[in-house]
mmCIF file of C-alpha atoms in Angstrom:
data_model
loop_
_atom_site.group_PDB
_atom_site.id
_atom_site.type_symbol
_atom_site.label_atom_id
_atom_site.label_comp_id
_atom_site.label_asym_id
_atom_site.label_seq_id
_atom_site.Cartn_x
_atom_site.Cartn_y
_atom_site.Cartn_z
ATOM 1 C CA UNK Q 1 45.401 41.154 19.411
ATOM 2 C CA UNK Q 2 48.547 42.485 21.162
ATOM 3 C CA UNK Q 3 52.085 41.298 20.456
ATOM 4 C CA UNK Q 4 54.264 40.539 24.024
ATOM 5 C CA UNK Q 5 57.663 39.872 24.396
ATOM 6 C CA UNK Q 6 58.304 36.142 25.639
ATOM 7 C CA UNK Q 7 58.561 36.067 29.402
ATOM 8 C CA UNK Q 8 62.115 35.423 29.957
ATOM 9 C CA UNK Q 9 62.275 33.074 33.793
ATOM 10 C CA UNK Q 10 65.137 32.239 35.592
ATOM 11 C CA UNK Q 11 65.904 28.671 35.485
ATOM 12 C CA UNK Q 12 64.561 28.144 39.326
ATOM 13 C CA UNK Q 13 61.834 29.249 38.230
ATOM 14 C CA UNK Q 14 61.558 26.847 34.673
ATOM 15 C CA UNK Q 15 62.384 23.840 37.565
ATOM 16 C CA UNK Q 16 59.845 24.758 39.913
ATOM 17 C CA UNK Q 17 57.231 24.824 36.648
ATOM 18 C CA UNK Q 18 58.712 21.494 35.749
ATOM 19 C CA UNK Q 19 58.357 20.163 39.136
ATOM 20 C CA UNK Q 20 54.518 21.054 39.563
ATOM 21 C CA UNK Q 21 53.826 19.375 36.179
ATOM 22 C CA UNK Q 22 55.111 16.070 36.742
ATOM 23 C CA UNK Q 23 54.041 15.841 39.877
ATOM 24 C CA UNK Q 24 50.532 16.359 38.466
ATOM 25 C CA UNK Q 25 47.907 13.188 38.732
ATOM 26 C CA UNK Q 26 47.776 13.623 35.203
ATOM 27 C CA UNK Q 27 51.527 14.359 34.091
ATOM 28 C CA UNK Q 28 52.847 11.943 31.433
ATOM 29 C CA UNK Q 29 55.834 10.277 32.728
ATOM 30 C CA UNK Q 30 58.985 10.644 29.853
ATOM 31 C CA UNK Q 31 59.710 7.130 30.148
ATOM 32 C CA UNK Q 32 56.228 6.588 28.105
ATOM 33 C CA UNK Q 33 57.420 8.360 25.113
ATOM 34 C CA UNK Q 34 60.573 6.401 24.558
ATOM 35 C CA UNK Q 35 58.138 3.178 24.791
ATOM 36 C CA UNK Q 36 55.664 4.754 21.792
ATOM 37 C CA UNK Q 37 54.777 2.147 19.665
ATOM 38 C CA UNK Q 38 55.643 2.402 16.155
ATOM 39 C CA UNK Q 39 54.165 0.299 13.804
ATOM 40 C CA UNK Q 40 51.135 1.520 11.519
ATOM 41 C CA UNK Q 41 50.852 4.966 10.210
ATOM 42 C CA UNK Q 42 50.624 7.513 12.795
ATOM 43 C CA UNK Q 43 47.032 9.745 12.565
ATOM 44 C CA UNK Q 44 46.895 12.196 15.158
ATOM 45 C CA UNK Q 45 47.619 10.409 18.139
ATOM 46 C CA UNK Q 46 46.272 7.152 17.179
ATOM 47 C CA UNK Q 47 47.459 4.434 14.403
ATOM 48 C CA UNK Q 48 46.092 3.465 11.281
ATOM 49 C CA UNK Q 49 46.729 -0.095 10.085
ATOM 50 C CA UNK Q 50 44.988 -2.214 7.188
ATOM 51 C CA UNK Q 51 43.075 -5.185 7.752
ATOM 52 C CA UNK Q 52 41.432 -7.857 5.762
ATOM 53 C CA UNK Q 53 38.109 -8.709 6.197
ATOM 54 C CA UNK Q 54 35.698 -11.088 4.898
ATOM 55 C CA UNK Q 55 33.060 -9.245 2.555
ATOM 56 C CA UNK Q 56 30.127 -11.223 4.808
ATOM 57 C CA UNK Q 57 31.532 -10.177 8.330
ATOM 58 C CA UNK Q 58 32.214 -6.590 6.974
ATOM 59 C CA UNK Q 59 28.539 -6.286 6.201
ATOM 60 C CA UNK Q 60 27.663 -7.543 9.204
ATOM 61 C CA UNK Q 61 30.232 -4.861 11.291
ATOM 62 C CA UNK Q 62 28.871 -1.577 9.200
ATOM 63 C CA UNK Q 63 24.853 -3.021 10.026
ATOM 64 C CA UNK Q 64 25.883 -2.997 13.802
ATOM 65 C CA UNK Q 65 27.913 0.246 13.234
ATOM 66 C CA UNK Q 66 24.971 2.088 11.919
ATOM 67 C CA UNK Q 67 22.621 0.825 14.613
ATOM 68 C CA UNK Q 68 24.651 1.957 16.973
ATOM 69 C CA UNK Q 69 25.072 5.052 15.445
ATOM 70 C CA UNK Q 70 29.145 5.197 15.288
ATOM 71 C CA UNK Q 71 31.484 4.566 12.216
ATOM 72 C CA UNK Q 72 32.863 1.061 11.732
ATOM 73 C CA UNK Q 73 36.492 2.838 13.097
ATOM 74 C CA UNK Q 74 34.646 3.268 16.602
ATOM 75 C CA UNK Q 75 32.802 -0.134 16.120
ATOM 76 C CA UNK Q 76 36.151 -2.282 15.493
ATOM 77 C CA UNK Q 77 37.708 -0.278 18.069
ATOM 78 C CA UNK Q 78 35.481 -0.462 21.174
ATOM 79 C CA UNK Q 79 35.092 -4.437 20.284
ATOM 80 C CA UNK Q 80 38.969 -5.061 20.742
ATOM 81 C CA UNK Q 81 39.303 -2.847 23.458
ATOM 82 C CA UNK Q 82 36.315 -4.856 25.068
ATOM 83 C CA UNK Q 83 38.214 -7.750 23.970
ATOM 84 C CA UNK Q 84 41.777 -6.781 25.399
ATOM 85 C CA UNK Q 85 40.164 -5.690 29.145
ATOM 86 C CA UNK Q 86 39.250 -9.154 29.928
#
């Protein structure tokens, strides 16, 4: 693998680059970063956070998980966000 020098642009050029990102469907706004929300541990680009469950009902979520075929993570998660849409 060959070594390159960094392509050096002109700052129209770095604007015009900047200006056909964000105007993307896709783009991220900025204003969405300064609104990230904080608590729990940060993994990746999700949060962990600890729960406490009742021995009985966390049977019950890993028997559903596994005949699903997903991880109780996946389970817990697609029930709130089923949950949170209505």
């Amino acid at each position: 693998m060959a070594i390159h020098k960094k392509i050096k642009f002109n700052q129209s050029q770095e604007d015009a680059a900047a200006a056909f990102l964000t105007a993307a469907p896709d783009a991220k706004l900025e204003s969405n970063k300064s609104k990230t929300y904080e608590k729990g541990i940060a993994k990746g680009h999700k949060r962990q956070v600890s729960i406490t469950i009742a021995p009985e009902l966390l049977r019950k979520v890993d028997e559903r998980a596994e005949a699903m075929g997903m991880g109780r993570s996946a389970l817990i998660s697609m029930a709130l966000y089923s949950i949170l849409k209505k």
